[in-house]
Tab-separated table of C-alpha atoms and ligand atoms in Angstrom:
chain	number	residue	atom	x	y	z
A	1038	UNK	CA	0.000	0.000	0.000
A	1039	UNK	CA	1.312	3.468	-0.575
A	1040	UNK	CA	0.178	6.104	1.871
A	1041	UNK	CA	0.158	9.756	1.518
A	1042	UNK	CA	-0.384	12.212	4.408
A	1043	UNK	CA	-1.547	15.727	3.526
A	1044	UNK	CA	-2.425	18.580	6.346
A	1045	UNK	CA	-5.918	18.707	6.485
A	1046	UNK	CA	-9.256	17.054	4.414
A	1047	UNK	CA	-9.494	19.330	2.179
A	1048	UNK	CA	-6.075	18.925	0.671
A	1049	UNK	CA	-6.774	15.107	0.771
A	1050	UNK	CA	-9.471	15.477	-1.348
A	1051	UNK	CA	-7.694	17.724	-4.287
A	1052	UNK	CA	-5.574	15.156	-4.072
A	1053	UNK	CA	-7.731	12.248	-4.312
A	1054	UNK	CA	-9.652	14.476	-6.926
A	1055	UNK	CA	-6.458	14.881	-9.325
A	1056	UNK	CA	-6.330	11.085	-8.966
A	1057	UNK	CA	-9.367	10.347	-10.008
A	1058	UNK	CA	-9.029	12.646	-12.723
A	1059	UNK	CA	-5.846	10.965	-13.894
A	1060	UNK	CA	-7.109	7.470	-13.481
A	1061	UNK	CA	-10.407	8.843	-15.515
A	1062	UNK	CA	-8.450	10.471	-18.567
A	1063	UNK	CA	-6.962	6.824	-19.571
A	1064	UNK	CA	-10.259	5.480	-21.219
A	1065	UNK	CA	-13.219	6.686	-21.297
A	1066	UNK	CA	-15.460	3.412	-20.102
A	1067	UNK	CA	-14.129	3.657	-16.746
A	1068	UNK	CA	-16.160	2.095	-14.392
A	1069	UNK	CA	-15.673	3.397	-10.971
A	1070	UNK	CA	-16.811	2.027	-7.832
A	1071	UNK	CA	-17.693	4.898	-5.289
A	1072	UNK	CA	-18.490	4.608	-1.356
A	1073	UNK	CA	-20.308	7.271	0.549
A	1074	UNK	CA	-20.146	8.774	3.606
A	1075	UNK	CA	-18.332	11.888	4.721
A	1076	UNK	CA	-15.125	10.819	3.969
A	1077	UNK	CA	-15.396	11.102	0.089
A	1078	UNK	CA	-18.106	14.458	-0.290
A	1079	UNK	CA	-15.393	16.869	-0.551
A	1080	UNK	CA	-13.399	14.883	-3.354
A	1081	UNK	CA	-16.870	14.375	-5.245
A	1082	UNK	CA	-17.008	18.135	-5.297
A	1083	UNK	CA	-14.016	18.963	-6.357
A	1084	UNK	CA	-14.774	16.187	-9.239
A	1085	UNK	CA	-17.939	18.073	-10.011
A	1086	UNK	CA	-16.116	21.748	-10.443
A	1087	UNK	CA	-14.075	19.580	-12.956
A	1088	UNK	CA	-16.766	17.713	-14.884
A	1089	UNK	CA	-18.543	21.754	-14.957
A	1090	UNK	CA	-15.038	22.577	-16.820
A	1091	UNK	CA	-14.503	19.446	-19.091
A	1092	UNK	CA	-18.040	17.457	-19.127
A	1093	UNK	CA	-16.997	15.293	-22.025
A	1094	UNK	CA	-14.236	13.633	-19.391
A	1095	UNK	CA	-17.059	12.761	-17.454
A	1096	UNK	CA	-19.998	11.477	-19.968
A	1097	UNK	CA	-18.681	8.027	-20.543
A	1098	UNK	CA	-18.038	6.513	-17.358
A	1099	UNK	CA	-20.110	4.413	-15.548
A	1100	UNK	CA	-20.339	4.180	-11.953
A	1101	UNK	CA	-21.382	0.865	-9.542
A	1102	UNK	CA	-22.492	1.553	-6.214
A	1103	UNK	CA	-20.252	-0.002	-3.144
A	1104	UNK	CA	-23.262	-0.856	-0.949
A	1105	UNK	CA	-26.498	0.033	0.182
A	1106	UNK	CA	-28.771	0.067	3.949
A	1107	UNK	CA	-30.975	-2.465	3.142
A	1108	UNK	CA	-35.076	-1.504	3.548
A	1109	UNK	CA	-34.209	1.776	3.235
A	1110	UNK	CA	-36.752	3.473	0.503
A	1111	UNK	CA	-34.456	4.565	-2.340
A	1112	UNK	CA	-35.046	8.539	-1.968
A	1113	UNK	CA	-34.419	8.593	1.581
A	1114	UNK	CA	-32.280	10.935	2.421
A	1115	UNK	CA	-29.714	8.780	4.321
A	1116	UNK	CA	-29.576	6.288	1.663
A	1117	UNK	CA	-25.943	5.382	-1.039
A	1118	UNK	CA	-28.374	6.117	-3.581
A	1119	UNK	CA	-29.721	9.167	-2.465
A	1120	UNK	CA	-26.021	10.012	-1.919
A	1121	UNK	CA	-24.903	9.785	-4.854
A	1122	UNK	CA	-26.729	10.806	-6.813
A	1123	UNK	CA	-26.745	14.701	-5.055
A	1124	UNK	CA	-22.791	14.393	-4.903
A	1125	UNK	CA	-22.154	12.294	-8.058
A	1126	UNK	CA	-24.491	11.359	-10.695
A	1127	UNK	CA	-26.227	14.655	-10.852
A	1128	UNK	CA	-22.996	16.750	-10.345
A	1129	UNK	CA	-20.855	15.101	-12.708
A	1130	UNK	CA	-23.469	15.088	-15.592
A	1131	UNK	CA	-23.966	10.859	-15.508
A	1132	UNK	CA	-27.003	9.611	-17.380
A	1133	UNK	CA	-28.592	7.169	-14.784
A	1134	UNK	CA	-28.225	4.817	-17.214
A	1135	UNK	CA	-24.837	4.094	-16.484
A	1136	UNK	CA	-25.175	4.314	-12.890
A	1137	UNK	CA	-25.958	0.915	-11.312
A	1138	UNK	CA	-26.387	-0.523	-7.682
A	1139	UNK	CA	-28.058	-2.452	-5.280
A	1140	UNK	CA	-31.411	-1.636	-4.704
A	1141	UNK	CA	-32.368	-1.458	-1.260
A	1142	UNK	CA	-36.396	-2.217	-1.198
A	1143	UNK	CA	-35.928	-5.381	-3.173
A	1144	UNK	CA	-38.019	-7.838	-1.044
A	1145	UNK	CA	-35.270	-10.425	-1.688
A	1146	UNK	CA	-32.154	-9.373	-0.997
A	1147	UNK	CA	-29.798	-12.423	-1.741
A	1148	UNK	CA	-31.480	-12.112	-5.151
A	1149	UNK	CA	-30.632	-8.678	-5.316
A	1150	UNK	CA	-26.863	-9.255	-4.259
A	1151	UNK	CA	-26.918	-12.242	-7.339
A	1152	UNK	CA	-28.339	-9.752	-9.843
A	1153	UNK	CA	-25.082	-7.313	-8.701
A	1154	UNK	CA	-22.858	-9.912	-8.764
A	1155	UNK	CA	-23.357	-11.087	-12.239
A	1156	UNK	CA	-23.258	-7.411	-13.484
A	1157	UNK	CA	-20.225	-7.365	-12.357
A	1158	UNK	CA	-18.742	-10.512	-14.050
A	1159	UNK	CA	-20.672	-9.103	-17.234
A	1160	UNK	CA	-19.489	-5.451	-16.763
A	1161	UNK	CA	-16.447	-5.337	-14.633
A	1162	UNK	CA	-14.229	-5.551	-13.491
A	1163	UNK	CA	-14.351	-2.200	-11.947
A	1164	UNK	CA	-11.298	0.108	-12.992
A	1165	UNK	CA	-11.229	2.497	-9.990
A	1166	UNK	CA	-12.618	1.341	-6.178
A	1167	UNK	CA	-12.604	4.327	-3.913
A	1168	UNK	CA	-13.544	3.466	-0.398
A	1169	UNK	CA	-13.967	4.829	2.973
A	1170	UNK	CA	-12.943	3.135	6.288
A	1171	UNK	CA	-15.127	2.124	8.518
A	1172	UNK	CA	-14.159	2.759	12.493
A	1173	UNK	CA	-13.947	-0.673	13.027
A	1174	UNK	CA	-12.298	-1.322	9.746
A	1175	UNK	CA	-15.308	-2.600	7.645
A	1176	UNK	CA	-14.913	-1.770	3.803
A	1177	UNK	CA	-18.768	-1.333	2.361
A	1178	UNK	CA	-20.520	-3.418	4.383
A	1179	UNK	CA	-17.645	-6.034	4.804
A	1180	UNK	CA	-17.842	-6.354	8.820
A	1181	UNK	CA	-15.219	-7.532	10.933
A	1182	UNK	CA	-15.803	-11.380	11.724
A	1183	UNK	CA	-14.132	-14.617	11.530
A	1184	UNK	CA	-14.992	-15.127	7.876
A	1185	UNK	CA	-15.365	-12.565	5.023
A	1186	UNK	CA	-17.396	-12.849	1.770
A	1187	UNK	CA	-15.906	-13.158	-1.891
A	1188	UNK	CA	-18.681	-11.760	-3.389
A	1189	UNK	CA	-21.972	-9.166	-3.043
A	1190	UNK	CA	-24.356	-10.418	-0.246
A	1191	UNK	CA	-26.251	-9.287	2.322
A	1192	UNK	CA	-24.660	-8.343	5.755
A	1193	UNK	CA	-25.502	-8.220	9.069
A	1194	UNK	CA	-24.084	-4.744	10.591
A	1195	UNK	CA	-23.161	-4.197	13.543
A	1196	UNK	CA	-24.530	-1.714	16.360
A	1197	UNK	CA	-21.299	1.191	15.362
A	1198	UNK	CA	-22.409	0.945	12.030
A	1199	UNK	CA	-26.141	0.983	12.398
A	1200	UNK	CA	-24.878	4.413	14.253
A	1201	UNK	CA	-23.053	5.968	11.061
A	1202	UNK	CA	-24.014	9.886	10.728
A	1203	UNK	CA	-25.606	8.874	7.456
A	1204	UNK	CA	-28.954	7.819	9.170
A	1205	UNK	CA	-29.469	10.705	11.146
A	1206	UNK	CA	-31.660	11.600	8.878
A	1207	UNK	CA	-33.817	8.580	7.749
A	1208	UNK	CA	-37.025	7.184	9.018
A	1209	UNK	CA	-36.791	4.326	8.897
A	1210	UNK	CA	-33.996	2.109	9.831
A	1211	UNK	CA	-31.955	-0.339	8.101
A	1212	UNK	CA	-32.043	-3.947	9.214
A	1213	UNK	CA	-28.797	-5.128	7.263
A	1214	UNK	CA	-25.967	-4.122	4.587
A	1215	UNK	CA	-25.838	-5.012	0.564
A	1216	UNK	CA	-22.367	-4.630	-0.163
A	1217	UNK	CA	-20.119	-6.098	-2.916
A	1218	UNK	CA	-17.775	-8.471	-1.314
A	1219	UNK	CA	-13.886	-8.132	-1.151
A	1220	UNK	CA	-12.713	-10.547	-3.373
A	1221	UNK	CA	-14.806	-8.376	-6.035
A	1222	UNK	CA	-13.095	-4.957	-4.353
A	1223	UNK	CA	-9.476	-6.762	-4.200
A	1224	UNK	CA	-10.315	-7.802	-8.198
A	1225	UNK	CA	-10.668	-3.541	-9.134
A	1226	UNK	CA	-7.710	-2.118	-11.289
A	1227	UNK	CA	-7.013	0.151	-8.763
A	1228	UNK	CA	-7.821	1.022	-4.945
A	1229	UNK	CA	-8.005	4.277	-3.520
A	1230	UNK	CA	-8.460	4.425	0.445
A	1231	UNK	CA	-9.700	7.713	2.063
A	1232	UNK	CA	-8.567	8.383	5.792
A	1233	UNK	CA	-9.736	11.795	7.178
A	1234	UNK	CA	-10.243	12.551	10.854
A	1235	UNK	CA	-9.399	12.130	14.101
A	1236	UNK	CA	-12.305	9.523	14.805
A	1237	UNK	CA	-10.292	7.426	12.341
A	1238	UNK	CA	-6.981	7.496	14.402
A	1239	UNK	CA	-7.273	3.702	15.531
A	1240	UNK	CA	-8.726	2.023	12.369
A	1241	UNK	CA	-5.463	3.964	11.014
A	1242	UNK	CA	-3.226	2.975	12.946
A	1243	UNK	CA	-4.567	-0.915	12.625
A	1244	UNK	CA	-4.064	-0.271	8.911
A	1245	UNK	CA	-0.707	0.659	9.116
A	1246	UNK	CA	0.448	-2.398	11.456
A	1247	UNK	CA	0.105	-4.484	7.869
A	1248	UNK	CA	-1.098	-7.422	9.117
A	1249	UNK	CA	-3.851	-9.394	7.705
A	1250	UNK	CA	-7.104	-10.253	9.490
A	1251	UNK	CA	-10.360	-10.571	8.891
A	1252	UNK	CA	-11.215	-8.969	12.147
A	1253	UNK	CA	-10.118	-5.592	10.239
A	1254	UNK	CA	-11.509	-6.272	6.598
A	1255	UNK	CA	-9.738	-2.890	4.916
A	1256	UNK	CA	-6.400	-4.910	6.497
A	1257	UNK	CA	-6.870	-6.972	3.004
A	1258	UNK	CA	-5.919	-4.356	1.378
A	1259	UNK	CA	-2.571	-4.944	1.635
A	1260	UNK	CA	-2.696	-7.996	-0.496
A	1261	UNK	CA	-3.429	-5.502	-3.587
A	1262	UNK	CA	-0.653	-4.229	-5.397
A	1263	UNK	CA	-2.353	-0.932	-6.598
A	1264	UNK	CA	-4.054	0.239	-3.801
A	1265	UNK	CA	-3.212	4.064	-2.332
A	1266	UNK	CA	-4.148	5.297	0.882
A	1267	UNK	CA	-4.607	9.346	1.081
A	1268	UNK	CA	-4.749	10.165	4.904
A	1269	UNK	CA	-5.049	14.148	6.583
A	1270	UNK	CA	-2.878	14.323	9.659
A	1271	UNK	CA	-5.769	13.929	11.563
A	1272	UNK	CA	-6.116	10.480	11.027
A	1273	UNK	CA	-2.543	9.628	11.028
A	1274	UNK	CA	-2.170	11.615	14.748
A	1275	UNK	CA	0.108	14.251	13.345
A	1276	UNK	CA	0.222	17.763	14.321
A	1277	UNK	CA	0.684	19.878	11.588
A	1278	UNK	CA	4.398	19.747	12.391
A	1279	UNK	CA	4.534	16.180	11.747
A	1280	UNK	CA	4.719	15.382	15.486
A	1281	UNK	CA	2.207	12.907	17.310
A	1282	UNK	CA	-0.416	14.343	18.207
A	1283	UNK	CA	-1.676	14.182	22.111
A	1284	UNK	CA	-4.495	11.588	22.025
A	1285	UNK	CA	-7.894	13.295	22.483
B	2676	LIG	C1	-20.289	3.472	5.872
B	2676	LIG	C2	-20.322	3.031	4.400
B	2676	LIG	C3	-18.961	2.860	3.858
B	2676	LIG	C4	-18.171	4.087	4.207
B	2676	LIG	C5	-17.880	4.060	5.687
B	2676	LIG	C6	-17.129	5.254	6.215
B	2676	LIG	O1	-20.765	2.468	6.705
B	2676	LIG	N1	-21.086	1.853	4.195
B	2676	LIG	O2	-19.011	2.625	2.475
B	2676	LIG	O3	-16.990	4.122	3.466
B	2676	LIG	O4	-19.028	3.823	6.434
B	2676	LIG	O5	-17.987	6.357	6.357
B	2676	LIG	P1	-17.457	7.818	6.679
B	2676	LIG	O6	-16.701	8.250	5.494
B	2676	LIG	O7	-18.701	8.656	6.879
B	2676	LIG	O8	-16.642	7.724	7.892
């Protein structure tokens, strides 16, 4: 894994912007895989200034989903689709057409997590995966346990994630995860990790140790030899100085 540090989030995200850029310039099919949360907002804005200034960079890629709260009702507002669409398909001038993802009211799930799955195989593999970690190192919806899944399925979550920020704002809440599985993530061209925050100073510093366990999912990872991890010194405990920082 290669790691950059940068001083705060926003710089993390021009930089994670300029990659995406780069990464997007090489063909124009791309298919990119895109999480949600807080983590990424800021770099899907600075994408969207760009796809204002160059729109024909940006009208042939195609964009999967990472994962989705299942029974959520698609426009709610804490849902991945909901999400991106306000911070990525709308912004960066995507016809929905080539946006695809799990739906979350399908009544059967595991079918649901099929259907994805054999997209994939049809479509994929996916060219750029940019993920968020989780604070107890979850990838998607790829919880910490004592066995991980290859490929999309449905997930239980557990009670930290069930607490993400997302939700605040929903209704109703979700009773599990659809999320594509890691052996589909660890099969992408390329892997780009965001780390931003102090909140994130222990799944970071997990990351870092290198060693592999499926009791910290993003910790497999490090058996892809593409994968670049753009941390703020908030998440890496530095003070702008590049010394430790005092733990909160
Ligand atoms: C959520 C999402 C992930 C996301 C992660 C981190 O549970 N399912 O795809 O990457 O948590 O979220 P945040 O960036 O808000 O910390």
């Amino acid at each position: 894994m290669k790691i950059s540090l940068y001083d705060d989030h926003e710089a993390m995200s021009r930089a994670a912007a300029a990659l995406i850029v780069r990464e997007i310039a090489r063909q124009s099919e791309n298919l990119l895989c895109l999480a949600t949360g807080s983590t990424p907002t800021r770099t899907y804005a600075s994408m969207a200034a760009r796809a204002r200034r160059s729109p024909a960079a940006f009208a042939r890629l195609r964009v999967l989903k990472l994962d989705e709260w299942g029974g959520l009702p698609e426009n709610d507002p804490g849902s991945c689709e909901t999400y991106l669409r306000e911070h990525v398909i709308q912004p960066w001038g995507i016809s929905p057409r080539r946006f695809t993802g799990f739906s979350a009211v399908s009544d059967r799930p595991e079918s649901e997590c099929d259907r994805i799955r054999q997209w994939l195989v049809r479509n994929g593999p996916i060219d750029l995966c940019v993920l968020g970690l989780g604070r107890n190192g979850h990838l998607g919806f790829n919880e910490p346990g004592p066995l991980l899944h290859p490929v999309a399925h449905r997930a239980t979550l557990t009670a930290e994630t069930l607490a993400h920020p997302m939700l605040e704002r929903s209704a109703t809440k979700p009773t599990f995860g659809l999320t594509l599985g890691l052996a589909e993530i660890l099969q992408s061209r390329r892997i780009l990790l965001l780390v931003s925050g102090a909140h994130k100073q222990a799944a970071f510093q997990r990351l870092v140790r290198n060693e592999i366990s499926t009791d910290f999912p993003a910790s497999l990872l490090a058996l892809h030899p593409q994968t670049t991890v753009l941390c703020d010194r908030a998440a890496a405990a530095l003070e702008p100085s590049g010394k430790p920082a005092t733990q909160p």
